[in-house]
Tab-separated table of C-alpha atoms and ligand atoms in Angstrom:
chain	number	residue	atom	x	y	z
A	7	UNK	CA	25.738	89.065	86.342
A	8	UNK	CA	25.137	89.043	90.027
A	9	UNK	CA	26.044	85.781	91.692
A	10	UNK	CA	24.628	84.546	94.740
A	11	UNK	CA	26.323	84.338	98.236
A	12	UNK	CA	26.221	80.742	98.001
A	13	UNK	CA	29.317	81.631	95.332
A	14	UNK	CA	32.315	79.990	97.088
A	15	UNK	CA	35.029	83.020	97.296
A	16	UNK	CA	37.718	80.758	95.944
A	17	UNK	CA	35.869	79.514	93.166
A	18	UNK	CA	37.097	82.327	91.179
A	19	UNK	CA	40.638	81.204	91.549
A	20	UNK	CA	39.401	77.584	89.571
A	21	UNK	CA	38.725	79.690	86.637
A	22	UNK	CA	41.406	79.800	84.120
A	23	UNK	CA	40.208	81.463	81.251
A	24	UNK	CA	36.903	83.577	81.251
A	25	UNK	CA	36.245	84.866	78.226
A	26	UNK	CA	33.171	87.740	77.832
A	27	UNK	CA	31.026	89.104	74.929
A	28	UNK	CA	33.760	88.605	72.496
A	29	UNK	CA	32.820	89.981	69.059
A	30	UNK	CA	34.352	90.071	65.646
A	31	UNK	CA	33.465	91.253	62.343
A	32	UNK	CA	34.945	90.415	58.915
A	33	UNK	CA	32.971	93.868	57.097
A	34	UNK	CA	29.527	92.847	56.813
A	35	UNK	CA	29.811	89.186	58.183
A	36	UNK	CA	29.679	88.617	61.924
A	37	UNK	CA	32.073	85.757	63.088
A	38	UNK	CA	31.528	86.076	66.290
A	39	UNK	CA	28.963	88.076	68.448
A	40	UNK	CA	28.982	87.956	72.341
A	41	UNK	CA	30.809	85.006	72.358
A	42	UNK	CA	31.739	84.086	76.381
A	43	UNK	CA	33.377	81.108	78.124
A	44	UNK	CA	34.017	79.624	81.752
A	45	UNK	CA	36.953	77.391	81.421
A	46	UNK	CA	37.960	76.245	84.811
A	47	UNK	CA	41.604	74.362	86.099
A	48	UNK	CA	42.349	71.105	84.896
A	49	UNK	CA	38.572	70.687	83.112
A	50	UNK	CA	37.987	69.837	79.131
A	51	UNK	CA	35.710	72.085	77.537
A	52	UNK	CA	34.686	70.551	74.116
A	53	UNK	CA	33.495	73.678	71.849
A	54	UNK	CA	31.370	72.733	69.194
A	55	UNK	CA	28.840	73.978	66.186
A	56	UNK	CA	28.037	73.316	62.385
A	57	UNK	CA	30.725	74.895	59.872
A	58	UNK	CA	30.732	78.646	59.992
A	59	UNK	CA	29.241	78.749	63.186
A	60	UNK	CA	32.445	80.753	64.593
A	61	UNK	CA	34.527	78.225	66.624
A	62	UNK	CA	38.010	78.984	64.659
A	63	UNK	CA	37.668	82.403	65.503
A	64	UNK	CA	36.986	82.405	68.890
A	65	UNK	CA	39.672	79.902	69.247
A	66	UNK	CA	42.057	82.965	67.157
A	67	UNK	CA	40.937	85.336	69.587
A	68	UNK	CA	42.281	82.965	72.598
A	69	UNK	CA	45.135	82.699	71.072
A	70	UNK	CA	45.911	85.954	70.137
A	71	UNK	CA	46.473	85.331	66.250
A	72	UNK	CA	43.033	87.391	65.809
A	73	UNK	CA	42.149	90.687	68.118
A	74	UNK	CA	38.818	90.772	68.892
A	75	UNK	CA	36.136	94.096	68.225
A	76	UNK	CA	35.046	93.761	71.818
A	77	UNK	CA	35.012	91.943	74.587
A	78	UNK	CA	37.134	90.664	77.478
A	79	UNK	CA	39.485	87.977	78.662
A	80	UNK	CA	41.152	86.968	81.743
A	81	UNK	CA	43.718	84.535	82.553
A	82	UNK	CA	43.473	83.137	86.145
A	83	UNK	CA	41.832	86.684	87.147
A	84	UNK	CA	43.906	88.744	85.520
A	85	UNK	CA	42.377	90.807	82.500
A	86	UNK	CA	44.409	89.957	78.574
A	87	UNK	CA	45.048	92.460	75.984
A	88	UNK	CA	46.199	89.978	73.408
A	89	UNK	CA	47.528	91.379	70.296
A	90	UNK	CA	49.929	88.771	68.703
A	91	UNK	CA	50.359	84.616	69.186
A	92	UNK	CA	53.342	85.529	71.337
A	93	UNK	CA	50.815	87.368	74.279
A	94	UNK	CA	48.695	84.555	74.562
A	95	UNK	CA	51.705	81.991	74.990
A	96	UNK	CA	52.971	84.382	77.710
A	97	UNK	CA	50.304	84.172	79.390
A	98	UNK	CA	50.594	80.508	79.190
A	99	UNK	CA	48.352	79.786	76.332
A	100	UNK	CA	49.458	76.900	73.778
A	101	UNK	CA	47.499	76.279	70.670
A	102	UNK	CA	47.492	72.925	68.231
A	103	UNK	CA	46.865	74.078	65.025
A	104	UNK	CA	45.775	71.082	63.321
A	105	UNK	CA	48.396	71.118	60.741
A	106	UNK	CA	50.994	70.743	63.889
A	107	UNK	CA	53.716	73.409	62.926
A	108	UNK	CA	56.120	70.917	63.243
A	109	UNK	CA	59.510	70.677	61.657
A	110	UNK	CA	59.715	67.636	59.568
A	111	UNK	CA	63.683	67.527	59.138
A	112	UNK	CA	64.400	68.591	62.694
A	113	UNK	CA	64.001	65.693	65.399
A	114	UNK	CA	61.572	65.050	67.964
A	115	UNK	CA	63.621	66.963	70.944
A	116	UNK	CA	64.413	69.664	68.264
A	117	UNK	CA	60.764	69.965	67.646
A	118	UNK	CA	59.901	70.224	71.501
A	119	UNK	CA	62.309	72.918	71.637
A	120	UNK	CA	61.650	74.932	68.773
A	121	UNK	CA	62.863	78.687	68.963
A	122	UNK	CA	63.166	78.286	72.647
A	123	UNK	CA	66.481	76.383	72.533
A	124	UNK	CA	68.516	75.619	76.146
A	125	UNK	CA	71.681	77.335	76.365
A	126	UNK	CA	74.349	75.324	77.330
A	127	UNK	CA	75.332	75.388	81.304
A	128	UNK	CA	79.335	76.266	80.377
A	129	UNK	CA	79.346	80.031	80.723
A	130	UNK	CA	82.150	79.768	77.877
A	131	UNK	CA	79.927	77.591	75.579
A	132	UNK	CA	76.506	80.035	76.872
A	133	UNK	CA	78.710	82.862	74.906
A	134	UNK	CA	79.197	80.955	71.437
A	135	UNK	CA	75.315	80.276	71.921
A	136	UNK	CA	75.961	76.799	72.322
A	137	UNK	CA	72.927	75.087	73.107
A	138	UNK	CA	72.189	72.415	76.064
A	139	UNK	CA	71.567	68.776	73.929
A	140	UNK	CA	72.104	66.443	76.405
A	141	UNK	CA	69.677	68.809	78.832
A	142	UNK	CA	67.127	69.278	76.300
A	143	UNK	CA	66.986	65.279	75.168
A	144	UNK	CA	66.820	64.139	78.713
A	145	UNK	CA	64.152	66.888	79.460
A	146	UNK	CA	61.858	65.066	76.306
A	147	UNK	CA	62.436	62.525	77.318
A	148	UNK	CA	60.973	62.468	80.868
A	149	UNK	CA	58.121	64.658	79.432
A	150	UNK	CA	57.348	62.208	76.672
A	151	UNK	CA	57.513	59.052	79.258
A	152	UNK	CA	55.732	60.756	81.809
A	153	UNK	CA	52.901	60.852	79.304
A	154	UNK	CA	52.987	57.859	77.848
A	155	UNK	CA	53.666	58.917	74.314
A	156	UNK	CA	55.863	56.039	72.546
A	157	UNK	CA	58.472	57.349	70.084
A	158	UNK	CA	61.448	55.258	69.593
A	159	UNK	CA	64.229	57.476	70.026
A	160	UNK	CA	64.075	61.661	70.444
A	161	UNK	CA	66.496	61.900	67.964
A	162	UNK	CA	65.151	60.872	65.187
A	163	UNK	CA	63.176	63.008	62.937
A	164	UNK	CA	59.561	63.440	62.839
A	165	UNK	CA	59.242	62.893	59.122
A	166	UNK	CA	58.966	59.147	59.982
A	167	UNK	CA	56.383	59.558	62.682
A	168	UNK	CA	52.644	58.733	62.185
A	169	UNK	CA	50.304	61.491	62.939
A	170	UNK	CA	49.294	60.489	65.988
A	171	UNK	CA	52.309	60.720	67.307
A	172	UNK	CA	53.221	63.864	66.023
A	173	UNK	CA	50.351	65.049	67.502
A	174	UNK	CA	51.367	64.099	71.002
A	175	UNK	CA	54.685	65.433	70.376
A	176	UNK	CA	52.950	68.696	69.715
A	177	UNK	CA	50.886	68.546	73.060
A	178	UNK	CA	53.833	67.593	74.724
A	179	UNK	CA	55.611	70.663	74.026
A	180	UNK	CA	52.991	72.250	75.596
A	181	UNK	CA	53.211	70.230	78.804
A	182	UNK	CA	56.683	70.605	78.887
A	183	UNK	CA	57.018	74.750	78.653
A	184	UNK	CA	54.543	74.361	81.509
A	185	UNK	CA	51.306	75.801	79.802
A	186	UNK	CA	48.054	76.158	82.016
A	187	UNK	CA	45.824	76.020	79.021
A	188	UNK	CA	46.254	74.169	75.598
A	189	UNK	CA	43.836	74.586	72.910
A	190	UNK	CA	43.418	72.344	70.203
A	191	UNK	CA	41.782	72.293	67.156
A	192	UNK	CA	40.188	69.073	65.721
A	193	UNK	CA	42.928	67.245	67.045
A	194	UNK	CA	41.763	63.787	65.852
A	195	UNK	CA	40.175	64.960	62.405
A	196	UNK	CA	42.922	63.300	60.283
A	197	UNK	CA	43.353	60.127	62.673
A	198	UNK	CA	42.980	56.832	62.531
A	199	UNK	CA	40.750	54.727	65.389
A	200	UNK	CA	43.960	53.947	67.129
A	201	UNK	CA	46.087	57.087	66.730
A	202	UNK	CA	42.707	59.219	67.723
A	203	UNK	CA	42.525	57.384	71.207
A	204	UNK	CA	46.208	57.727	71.950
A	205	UNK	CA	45.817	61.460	71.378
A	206	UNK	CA	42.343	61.230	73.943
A	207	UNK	CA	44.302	59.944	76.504
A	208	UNK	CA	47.063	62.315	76.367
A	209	UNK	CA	43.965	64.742	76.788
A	210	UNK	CA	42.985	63.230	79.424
A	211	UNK	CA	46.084	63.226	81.251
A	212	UNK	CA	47.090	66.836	80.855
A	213	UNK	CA	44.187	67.337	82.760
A	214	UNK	CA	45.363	64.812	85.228
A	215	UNK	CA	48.475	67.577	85.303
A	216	UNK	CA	45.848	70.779	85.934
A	217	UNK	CA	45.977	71.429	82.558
A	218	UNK	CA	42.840	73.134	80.914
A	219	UNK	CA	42.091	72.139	77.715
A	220	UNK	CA	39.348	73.555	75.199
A	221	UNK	CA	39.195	70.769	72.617
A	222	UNK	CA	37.091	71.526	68.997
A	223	UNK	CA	35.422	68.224	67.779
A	224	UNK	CA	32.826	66.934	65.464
A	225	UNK	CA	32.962	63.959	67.051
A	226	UNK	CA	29.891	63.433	69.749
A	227	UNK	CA	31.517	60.355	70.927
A	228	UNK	CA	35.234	61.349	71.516
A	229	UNK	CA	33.350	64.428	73.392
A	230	UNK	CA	31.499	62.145	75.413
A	231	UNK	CA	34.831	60.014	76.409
A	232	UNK	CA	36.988	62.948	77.200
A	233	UNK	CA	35.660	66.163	77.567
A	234	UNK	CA	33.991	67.755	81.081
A	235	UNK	CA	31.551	70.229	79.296
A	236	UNK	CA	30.550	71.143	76.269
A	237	UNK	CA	30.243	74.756	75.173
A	238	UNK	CA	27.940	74.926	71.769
A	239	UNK	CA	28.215	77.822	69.020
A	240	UNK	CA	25.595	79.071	66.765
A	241	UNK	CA	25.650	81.142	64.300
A	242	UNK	CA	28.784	83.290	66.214
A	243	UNK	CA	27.000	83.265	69.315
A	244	UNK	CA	28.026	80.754	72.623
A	245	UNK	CA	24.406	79.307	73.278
A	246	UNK	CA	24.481	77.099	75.780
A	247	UNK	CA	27.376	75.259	77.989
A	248	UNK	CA	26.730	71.523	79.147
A	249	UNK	CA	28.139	69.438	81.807
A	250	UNK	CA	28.716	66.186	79.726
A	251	UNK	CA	27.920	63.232	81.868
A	252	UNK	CA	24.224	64.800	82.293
A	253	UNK	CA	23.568	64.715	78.653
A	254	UNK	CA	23.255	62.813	75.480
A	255	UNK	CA	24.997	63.308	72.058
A	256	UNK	CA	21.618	63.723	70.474
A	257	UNK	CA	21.151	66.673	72.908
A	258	UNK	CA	24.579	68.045	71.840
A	259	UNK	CA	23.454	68.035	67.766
A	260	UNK	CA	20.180	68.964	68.695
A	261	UNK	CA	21.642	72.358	70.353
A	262	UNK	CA	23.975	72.547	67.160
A	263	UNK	CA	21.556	72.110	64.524
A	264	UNK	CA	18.898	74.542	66.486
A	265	UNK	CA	16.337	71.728	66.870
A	266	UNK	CA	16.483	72.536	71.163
A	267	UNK	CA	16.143	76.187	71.898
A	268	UNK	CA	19.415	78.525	72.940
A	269	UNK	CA	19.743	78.651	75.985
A	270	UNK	CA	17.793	82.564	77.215
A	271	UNK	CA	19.370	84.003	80.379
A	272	UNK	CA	23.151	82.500	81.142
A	273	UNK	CA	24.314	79.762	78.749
A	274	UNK	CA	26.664	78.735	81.583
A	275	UNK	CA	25.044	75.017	82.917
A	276	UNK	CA	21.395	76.494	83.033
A	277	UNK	CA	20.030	73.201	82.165
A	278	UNK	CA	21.493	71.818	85.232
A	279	UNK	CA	20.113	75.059	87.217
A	280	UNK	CA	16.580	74.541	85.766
A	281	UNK	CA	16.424	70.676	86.588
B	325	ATP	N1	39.316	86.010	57.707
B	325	ATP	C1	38.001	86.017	57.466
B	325	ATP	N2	37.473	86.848	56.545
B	325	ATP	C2	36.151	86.878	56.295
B	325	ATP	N3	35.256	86.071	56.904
B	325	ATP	C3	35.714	85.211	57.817
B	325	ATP	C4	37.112	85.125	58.151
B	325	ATP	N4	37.257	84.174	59.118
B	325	ATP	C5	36.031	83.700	59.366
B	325	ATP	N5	35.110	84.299	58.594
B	325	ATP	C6	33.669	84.023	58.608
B	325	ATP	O1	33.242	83.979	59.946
B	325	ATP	C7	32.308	82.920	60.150
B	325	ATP	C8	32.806	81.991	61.232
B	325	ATP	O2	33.912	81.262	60.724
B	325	ATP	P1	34.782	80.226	61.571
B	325	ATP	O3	35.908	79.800	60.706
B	325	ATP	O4	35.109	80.824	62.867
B	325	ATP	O5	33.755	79.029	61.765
B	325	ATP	P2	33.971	77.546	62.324
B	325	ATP	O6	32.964	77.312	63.366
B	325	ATP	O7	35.394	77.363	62.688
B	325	ATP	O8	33.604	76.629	61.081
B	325	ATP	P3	34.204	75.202	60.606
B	325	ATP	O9	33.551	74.141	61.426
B	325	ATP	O10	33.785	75.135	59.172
B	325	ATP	O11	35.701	75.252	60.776
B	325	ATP	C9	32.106	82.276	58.794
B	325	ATP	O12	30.969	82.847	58.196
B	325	ATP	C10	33.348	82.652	58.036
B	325	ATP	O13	33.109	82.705	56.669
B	326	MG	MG1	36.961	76.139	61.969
């Protein structure tokens, strides 16, 4: 698409993930088809659409745990080939899953580190593969304080812990291996009223941090509290992105359900062009 002059140069250093025309097919069912995004530094994108209407697969693609038929993405400018979970986290890409992939029996700092333990600083020790405890617990420690996540002790196990918490543990670790984009999949679904705004304003501060986050909800007014935009799927296809403070929920579920017309030309904020 040709942009205009008026295109700041350095605007396309603000983008952090641009995904283009992704497409996938399971045999004769299309998942997704021409599926793009915009998600810029330290912004919330909410992604949204009925069941089936493709969100868990883009979100697969971003995250590498699903390659994609066609299609294109780039990580602060530079063009991803992601085959496996691993690429995506390389290229500083953490995913939620909703059912958290924590550790029950291991405790909260063993959780933060998981499978990406701290050798100790003794070169002796470094050589048995003795690992760093008193490193890593400060470490979570700080990270967990600095974003206001309240767990008792690090030490303890997470078996205890409510789900809220365990879900800020999660998006902590995130934070803490210094991840430029976490994605998160219906983060709040199984949360209470309280536990669901704790985990909101952990959102909201990893975007005080530059984090970009692309956050799946059914919830229109979670969406309205926390995310920036609003990118809306149907039926596999991205239809039309929304810059939340200039619309309503209603707008949202009318996009969703098909009651207001796809957007034609770019989905990216033409209502706000149009205007
Ligand atoms: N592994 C798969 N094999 C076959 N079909 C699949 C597979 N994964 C997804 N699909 C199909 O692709 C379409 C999009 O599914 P997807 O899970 O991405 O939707 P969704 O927006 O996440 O829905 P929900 O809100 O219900 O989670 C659906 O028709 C689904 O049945
Ligand atoms: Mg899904």
């Amino acid at each position: 698409m040709a942009e205009n002059a008026s295109a700041p140069q350095s605007a396309a250093s603000e983008v952090a993930l641009q995904a283009t025309s992704i497409s996938r097919r399971y045999g004769a069912v299309v998942a997704l088809a021409d599926a793009s995004m915009t998600l810029r530094r330290g912004e919330v994108m909410g992604l949204v659409g009925d069941n089936g209407a493709g969100k868990s697969t883009f979100l697969k693609i971003l995250s590498g745990a699903v390659v994609p038929d066609t299609g294109s993405i780039e990580i602060g400018g530079v063009e991803q080939s992601f085959r496996r979970p691993s690429d995506a986290l390389e290229a500083g890409i953490e995913t939620v899953y909703q059912d958290l992939a924590l550790v029950d029996t291991m405790s909260a700092v063993q959780n933060v580190y998981l499978g990406r333990e701290e050798l100790s600083k003794n070169p002796f020790l470094r050589l048995l593969n003795v690992v760093n405890d008193g490193g890593m617990r400060r470490r979570s420690r700080e990270v967990l304080a600095e974003l206001g996540v309240g767990i008792q002790s690090v030490n303890v196990s997470v078996k205890g812990m409510s789900g809220g918490q365990r879900q800020c543990l999660a998006i902590a670790r995130a934070l803490l291996w210094g991840r430029q984009i976490v994605i998160l999949d219906e983060p709040t679904a199984a949360l209470g009223v309280r536990e669901s705004q704790q985990v909101l304003e952990l959102i909201g501060r990893l975007r005080d941090h530059g984090v970009s986050v692309i956050l799946v909800s059914h919830n229109m007014q979670q969406l309205a509290q926390v995310a920036d935009r609003v990118t809306v799927m149907r039926l596999g296809r991205t239809i039309a992105t929304r810059t939340v403070a200039d619309i309503t929920p209603e707008t949202i579920i009318g996009l969703i359900t098909g009651a207001l017309p796809a957007d034609v030309a770019t989905p990216e904020d033409s209502a706000t062009v149009v205007a």
